PDB file of C-alpha atoms in Angstrom:
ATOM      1  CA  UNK A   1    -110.543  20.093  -0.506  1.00 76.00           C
ATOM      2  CA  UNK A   2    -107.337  18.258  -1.866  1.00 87.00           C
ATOM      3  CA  UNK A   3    -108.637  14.619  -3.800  1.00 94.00           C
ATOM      4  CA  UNK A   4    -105.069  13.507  -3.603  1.00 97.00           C
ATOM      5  CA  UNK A   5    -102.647  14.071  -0.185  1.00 97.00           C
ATOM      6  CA  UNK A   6     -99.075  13.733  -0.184  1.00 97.00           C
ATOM      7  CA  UNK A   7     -98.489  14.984   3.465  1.00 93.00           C
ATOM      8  CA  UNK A   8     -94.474  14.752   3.660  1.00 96.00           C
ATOM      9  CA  UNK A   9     -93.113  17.633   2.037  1.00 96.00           C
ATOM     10  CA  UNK A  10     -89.485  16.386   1.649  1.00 97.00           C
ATOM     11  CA  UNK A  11     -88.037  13.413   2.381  1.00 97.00           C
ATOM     12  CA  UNK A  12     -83.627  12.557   2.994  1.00 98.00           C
ATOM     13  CA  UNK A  13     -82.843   9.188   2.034  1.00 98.00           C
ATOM     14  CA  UNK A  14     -79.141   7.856   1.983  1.00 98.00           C
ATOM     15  CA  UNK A  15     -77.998   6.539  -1.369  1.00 98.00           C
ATOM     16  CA  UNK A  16     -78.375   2.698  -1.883  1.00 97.00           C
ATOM     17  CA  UNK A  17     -81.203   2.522   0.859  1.00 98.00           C
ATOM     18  CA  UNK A  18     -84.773   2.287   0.233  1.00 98.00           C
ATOM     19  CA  UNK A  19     -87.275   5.561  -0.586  1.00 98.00           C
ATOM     20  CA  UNK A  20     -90.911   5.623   0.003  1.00 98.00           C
ATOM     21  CA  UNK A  21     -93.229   7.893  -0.875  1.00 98.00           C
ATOM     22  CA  UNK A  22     -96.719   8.287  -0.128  1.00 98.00           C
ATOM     23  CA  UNK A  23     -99.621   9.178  -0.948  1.00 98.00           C
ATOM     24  CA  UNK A  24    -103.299   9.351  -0.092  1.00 98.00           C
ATOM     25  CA  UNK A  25    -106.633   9.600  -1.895  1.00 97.00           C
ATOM     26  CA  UNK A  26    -110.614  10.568  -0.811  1.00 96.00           C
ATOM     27  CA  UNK A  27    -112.124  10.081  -4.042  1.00 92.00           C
ATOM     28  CA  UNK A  28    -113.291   6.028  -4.492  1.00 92.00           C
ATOM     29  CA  UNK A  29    -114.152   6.793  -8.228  1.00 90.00           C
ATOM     30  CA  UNK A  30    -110.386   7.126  -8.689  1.00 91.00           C
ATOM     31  CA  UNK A  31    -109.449   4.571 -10.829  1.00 89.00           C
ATOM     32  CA  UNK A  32    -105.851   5.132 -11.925  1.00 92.00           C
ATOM     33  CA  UNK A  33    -102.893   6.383 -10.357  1.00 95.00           C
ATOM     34  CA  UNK A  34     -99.330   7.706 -11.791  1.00 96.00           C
ATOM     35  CA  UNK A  35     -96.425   9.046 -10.526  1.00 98.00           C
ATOM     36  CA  UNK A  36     -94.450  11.696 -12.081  1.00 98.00           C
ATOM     37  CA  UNK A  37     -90.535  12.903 -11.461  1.00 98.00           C
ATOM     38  CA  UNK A  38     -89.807  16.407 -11.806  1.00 97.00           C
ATOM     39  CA  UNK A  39     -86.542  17.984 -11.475  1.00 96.00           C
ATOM     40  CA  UNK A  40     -86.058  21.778 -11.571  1.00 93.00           C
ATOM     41  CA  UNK A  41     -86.532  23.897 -14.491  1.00 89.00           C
ATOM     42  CA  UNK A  42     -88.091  20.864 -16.295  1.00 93.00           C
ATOM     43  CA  UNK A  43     -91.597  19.700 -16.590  1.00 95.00           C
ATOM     44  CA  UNK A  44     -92.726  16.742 -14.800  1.00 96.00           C
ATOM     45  CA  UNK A  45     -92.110  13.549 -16.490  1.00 97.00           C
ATOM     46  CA  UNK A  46     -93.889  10.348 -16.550  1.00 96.00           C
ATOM     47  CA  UNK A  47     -92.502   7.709 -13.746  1.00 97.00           C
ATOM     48  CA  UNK A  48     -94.952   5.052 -13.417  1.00 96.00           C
ATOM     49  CA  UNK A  49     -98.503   4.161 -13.126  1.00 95.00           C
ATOM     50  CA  UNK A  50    -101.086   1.387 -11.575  1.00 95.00           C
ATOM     51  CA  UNK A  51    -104.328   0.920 -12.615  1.00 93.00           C
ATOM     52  CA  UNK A  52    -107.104   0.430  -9.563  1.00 93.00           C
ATOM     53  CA  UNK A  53    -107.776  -3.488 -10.317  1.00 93.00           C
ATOM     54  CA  UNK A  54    -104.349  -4.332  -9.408  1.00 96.00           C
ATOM     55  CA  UNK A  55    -102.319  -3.996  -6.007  1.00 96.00           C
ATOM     56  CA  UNK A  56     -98.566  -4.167  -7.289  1.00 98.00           C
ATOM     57  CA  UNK A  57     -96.619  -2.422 -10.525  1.00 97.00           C
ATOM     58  CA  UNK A  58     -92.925  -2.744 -10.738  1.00 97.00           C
ATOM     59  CA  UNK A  59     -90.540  -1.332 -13.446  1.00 96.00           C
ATOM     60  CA  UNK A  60     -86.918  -1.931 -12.399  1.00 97.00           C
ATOM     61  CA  UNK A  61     -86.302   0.141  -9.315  1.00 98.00           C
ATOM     62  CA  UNK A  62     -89.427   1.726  -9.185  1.00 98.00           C
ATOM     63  CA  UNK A  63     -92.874  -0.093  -7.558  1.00 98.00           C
ATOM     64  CA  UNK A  64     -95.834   1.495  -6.651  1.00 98.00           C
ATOM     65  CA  UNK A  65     -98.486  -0.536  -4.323  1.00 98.00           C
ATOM     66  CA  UNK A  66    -101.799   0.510  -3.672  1.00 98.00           C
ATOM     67  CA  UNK A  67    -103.891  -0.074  -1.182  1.00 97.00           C
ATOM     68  CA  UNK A  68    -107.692   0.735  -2.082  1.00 96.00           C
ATOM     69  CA  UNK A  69    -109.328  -0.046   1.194  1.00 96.00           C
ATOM     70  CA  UNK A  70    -107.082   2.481   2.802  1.00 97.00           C
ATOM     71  CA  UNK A  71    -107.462   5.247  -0.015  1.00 97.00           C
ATOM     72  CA  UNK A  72    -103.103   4.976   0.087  1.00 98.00           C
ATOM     73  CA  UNK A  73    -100.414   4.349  -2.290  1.00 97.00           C
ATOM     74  CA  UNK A  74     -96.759   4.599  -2.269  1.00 98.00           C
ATOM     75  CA  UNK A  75     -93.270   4.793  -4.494  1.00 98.00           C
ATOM     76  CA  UNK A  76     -90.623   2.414  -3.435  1.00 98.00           C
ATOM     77  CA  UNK A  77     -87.595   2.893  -4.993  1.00 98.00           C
ATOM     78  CA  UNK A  78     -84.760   0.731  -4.265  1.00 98.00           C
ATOM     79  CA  UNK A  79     -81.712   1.596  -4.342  1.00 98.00           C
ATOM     80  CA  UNK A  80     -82.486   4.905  -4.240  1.00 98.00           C
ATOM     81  CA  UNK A  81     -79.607   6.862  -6.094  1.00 98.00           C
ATOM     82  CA  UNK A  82     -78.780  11.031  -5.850  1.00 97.00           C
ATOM     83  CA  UNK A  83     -79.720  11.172  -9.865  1.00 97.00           C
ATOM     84  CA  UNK A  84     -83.518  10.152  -7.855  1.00 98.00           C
ATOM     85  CA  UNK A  85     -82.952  13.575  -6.070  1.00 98.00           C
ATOM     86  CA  UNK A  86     -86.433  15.406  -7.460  1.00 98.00           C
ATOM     87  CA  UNK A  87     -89.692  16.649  -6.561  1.00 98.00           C
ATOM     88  CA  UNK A  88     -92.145  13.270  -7.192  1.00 98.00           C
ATOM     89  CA  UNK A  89     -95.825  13.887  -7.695  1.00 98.00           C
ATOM     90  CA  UNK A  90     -99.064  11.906  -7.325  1.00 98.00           C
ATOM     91  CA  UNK A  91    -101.874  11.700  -9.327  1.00 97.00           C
ATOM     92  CA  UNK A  92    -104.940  10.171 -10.044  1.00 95.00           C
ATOM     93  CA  UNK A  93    -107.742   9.761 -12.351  1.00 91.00           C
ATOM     94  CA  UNK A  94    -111.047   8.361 -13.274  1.00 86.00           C
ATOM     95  CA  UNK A  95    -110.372   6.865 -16.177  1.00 75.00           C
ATOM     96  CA  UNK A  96    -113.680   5.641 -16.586  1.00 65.00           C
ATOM     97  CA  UNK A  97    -115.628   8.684 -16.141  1.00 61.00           C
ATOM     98  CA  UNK A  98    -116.035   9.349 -19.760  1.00 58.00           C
ATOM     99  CA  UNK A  99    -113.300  12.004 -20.148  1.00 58.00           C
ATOM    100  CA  UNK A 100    -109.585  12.621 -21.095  1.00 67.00           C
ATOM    101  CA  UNK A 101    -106.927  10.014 -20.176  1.00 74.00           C
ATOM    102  CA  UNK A 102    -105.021  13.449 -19.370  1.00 83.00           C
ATOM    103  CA  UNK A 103    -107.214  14.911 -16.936  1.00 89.00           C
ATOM    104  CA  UNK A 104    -104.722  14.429 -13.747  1.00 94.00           C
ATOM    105  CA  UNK A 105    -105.825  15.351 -10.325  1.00 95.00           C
ATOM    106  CA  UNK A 106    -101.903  15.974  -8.485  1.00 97.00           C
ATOM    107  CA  UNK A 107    -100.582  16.066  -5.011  1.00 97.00           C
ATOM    108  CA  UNK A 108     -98.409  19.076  -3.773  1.00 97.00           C
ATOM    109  CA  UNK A 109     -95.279  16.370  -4.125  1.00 97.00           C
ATOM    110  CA  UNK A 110     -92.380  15.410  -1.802  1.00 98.00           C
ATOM    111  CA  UNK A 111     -89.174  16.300  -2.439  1.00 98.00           C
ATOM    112  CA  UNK A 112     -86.675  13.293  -2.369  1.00 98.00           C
ATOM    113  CA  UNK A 113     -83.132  14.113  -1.357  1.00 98.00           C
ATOM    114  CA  UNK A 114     -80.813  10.949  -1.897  1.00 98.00           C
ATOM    115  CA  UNK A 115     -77.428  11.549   0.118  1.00 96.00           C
ATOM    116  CA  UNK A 116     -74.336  10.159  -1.675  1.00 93.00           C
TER     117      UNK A 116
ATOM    118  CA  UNK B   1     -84.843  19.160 -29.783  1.00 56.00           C
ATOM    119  CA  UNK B   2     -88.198  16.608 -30.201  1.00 81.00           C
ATOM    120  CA  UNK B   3     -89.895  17.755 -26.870  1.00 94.00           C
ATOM    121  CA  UNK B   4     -92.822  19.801 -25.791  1.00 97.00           C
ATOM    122  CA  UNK B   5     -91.577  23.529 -26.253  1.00 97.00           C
ATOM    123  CA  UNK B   6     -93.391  26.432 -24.618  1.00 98.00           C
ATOM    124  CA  UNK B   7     -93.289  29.837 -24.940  1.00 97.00           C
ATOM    125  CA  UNK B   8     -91.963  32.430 -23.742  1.00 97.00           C
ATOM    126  CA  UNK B   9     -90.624  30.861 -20.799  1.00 97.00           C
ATOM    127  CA  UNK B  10     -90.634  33.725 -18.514  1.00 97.00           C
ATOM    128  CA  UNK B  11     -93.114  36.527 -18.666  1.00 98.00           C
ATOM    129  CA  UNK B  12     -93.565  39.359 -16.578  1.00 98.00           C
ATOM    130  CA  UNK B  13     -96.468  42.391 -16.916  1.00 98.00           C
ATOM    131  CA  UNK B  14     -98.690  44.401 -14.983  1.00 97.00           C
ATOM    132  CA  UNK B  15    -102.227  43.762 -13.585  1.00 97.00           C
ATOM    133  CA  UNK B  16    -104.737  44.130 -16.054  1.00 97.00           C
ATOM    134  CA  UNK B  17    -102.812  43.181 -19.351  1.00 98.00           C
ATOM    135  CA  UNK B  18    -103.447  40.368 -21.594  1.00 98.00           C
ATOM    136  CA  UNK B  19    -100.794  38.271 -22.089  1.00 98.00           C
ATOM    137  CA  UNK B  20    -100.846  34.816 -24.468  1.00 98.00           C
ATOM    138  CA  UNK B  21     -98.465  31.877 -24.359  1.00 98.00           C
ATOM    139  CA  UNK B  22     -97.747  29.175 -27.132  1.00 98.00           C
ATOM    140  CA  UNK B  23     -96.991  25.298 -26.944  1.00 98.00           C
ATOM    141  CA  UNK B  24     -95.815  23.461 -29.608  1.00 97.00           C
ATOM    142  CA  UNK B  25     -96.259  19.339 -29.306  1.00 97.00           C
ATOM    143  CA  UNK B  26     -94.205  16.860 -29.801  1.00 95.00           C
ATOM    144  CA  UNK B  27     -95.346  15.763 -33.887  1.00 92.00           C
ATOM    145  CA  UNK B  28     -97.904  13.919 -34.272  1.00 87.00           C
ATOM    146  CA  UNK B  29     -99.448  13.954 -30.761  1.00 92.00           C
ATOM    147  CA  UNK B  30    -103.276  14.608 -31.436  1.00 92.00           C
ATOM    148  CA  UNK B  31    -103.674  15.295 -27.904  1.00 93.00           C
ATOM    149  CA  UNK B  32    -102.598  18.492 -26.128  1.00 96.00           C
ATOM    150  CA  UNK B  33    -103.271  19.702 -22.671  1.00 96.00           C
ATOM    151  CA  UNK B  34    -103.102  22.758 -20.376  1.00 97.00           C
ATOM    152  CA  UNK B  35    -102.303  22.913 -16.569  1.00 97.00           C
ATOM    153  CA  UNK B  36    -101.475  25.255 -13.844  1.00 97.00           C
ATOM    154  CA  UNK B  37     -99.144  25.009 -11.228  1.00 97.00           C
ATOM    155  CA  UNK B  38     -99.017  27.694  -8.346  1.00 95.00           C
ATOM    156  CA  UNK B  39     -96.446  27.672  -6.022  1.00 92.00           C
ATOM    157  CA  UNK B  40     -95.900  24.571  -3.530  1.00 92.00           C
ATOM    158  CA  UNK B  41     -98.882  22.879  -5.478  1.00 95.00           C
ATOM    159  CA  UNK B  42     -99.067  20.001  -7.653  1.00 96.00           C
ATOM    160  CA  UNK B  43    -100.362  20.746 -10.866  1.00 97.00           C
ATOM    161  CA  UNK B  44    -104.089  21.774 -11.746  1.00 96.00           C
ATOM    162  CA  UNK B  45    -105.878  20.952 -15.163  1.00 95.00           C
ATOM    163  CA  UNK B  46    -107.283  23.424 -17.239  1.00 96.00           C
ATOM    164  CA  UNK B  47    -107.887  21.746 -20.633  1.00 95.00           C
ATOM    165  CA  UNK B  48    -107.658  19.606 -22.899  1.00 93.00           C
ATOM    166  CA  UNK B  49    -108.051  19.408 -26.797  1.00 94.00           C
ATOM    167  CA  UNK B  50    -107.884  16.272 -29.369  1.00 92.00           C
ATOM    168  CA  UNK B  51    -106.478  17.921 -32.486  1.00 93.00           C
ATOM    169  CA  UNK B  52    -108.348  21.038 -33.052  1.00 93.00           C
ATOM    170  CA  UNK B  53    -111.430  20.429 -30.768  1.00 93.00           C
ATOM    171  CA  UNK B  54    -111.738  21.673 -27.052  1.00 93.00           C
ATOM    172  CA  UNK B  55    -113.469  18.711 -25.599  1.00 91.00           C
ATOM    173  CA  UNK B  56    -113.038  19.594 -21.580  1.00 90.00           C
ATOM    174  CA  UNK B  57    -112.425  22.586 -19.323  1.00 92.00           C
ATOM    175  CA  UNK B  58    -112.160  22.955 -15.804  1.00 91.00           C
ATOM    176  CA  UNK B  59    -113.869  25.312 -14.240  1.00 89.00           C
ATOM    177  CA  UNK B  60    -110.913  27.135 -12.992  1.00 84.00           C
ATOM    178  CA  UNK B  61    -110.946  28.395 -16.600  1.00 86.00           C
ATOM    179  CA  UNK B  62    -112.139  31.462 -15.973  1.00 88.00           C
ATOM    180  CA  UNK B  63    -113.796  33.864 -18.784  1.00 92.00           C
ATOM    181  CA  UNK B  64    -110.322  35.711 -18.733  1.00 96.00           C
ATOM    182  CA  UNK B  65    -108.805  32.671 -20.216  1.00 96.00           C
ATOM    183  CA  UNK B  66    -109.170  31.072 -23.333  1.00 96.00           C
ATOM    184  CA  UNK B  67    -107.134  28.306 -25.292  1.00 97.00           C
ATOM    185  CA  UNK B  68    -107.311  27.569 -29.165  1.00 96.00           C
ATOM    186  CA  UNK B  69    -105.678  24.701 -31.376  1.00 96.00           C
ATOM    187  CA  UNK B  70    -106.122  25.954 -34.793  1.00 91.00           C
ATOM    188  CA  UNK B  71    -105.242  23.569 -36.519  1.00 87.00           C
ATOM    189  CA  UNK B  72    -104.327  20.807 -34.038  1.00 85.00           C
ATOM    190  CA  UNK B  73    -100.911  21.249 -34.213  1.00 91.00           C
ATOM    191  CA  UNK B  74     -99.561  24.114 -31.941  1.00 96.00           C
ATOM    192  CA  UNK B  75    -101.918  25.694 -28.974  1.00 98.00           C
ATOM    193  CA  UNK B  76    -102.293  29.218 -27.094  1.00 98.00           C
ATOM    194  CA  UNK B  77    -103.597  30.407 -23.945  1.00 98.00           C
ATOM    195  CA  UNK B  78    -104.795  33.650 -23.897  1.00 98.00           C
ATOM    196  CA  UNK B  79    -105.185  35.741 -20.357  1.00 97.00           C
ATOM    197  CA  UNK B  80    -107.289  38.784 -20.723  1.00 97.00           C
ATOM    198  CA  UNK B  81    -107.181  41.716 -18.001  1.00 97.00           C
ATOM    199  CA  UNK B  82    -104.238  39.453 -16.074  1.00 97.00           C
ATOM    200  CA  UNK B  83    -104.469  39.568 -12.115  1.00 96.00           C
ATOM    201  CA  UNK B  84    -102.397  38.836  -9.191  1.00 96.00           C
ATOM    202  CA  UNK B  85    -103.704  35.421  -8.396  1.00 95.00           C
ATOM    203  CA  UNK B  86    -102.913  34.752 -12.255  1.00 97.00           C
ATOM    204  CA  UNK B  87     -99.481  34.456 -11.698  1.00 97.00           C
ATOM    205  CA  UNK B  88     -98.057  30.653 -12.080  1.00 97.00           C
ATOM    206  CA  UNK B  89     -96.174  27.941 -14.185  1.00 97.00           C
ATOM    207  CA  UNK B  90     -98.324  27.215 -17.198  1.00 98.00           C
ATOM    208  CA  UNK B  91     -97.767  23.422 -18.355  1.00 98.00           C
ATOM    209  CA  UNK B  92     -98.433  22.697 -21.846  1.00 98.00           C
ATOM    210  CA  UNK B  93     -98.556  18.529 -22.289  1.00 97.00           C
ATOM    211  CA  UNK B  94     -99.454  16.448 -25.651  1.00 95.00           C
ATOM    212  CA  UNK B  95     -99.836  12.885 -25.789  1.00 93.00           C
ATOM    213  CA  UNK B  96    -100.691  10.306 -28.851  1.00 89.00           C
ATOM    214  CA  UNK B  97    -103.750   8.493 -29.317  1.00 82.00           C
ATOM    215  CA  UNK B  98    -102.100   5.299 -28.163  1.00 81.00           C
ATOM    216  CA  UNK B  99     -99.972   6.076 -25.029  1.00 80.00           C
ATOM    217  CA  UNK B 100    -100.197   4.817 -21.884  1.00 80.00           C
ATOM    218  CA  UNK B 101    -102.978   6.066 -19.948  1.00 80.00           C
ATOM    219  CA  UNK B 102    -102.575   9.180 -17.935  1.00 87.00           C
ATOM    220  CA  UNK B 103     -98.773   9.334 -19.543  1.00 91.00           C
ATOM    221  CA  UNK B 104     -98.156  13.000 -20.375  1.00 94.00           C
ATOM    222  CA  UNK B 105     -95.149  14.391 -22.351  1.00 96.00           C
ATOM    223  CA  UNK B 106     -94.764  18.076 -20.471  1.00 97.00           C
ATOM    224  CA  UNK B 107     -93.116  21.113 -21.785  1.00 97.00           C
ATOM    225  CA  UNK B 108     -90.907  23.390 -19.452  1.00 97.00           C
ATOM    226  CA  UNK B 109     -93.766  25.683 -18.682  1.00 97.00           C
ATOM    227  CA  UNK B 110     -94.245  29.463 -18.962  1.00 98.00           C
ATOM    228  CA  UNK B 111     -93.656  31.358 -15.945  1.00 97.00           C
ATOM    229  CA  UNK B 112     -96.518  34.135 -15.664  1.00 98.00           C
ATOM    230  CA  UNK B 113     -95.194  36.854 -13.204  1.00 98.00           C
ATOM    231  CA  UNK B 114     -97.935  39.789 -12.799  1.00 98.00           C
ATOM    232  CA  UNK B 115     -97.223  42.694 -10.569  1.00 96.00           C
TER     233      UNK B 115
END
């Protein structure tokens, strides 16, 4: 049973126009949520992340919103550029729990195709 | 070259050998972590050590697999009597004691191929 949905496998965005990703979660003890990049033949890297008491986390042309009553957060990124082009994973993580900081649960990601 | 290195990168053996694989952190990062990642998944956790103690597993750790950290510098991942199923992308990740939360420095991975 997958904790953390990312139900578009790919997604084609023209360059300069807006990409959203999304994402959805089941588990309500998830308490933090990242995104991570990852291009091919190189290990996913560290995007952005939001932690569960706020709704909105920007960092230049990336934002992620989340939306707790709806278990649902997405990735705008605006303009979107072809260096964007990448596989982008979900995760989340209950921070609180008593564990590791590190101990991601991932989506299967959605590959982003930005069109020059 | 400062990054996460892992290796081998690629290695390929038949069902029922052991195989091991080594990650080296980035300097300095107490933390160190092992995932999975099967085809057309995201990736899975398998453990995690601060410096040279094991402090969480998952249960997909089977008893074919164990990880040490010596020392709490570099790790390995051992596979005993390897299997089909086995075969993956094995992420090796550190971290320091004061990064962001959830913010994990990957390595390329080592692509396990058993036939």
């Amino acid at each position: 049973d997958q904790q953390v949905k990312q139900n578009s496998p790919s997604l084609s965005v023209q360059e300069g126009r807006i990409s959203i990703l999304n994402c959805d979660y089941t588990n309500s003890m998830f308490d933090y949520f990242l995104w991570y990049k990852k291009y091919p033949a190189e290990g996913p890297t560290f995007l952005i992340s939001i932690s569960s008491i706020k709704d909105k986390n920007e960092d230049g042309r990336f934002t992620v919103f989340l939306n707790k009553s709806a278990k649902h957060l997405s990735l705008h990124i605006v303009p979107s550029q072809p260096g964007d082009s990448a596989v982008y994973f979900c995760a989340a993580s209950e921070m609180n729990y008593g564990g590791s900081q590190g101990n991601l649960i991932f989506g299967k990601g959605t590959k982003l195709s930005v069109k020059p | 070259d400062t990054g996460v290195s892992q290796n081998p990168r690629h290695k390929i053996t038949k069902r029922g050998q052991n195989v091991t694989f080594r990650c080296d952190p980035i300097s300095e990062h107490n933390r160190l972590y092992w995932y999975r990642q099967t085809l057309g998944q995201g990736p899975e956790f398998l453990t995690y050590f601060q410096n040279e103690a094991q402090l969480e597993k998952s249960r997909l750790l089977s008893d074919r697999f164990s990880a040490e950290r010596p020392k709490g510098s570099f790790s390995t991942l051992e596979i005993q009597r390897t299997e089909q199923g086995d075969s993956a992308m094995y992420l090796c990740a550190s971290t320091p004691a004061t990064s962001r939360a959830g913010e994990l420095f990957f390595g390329e991975g080592s692509r396990l191929t058993v036939l």
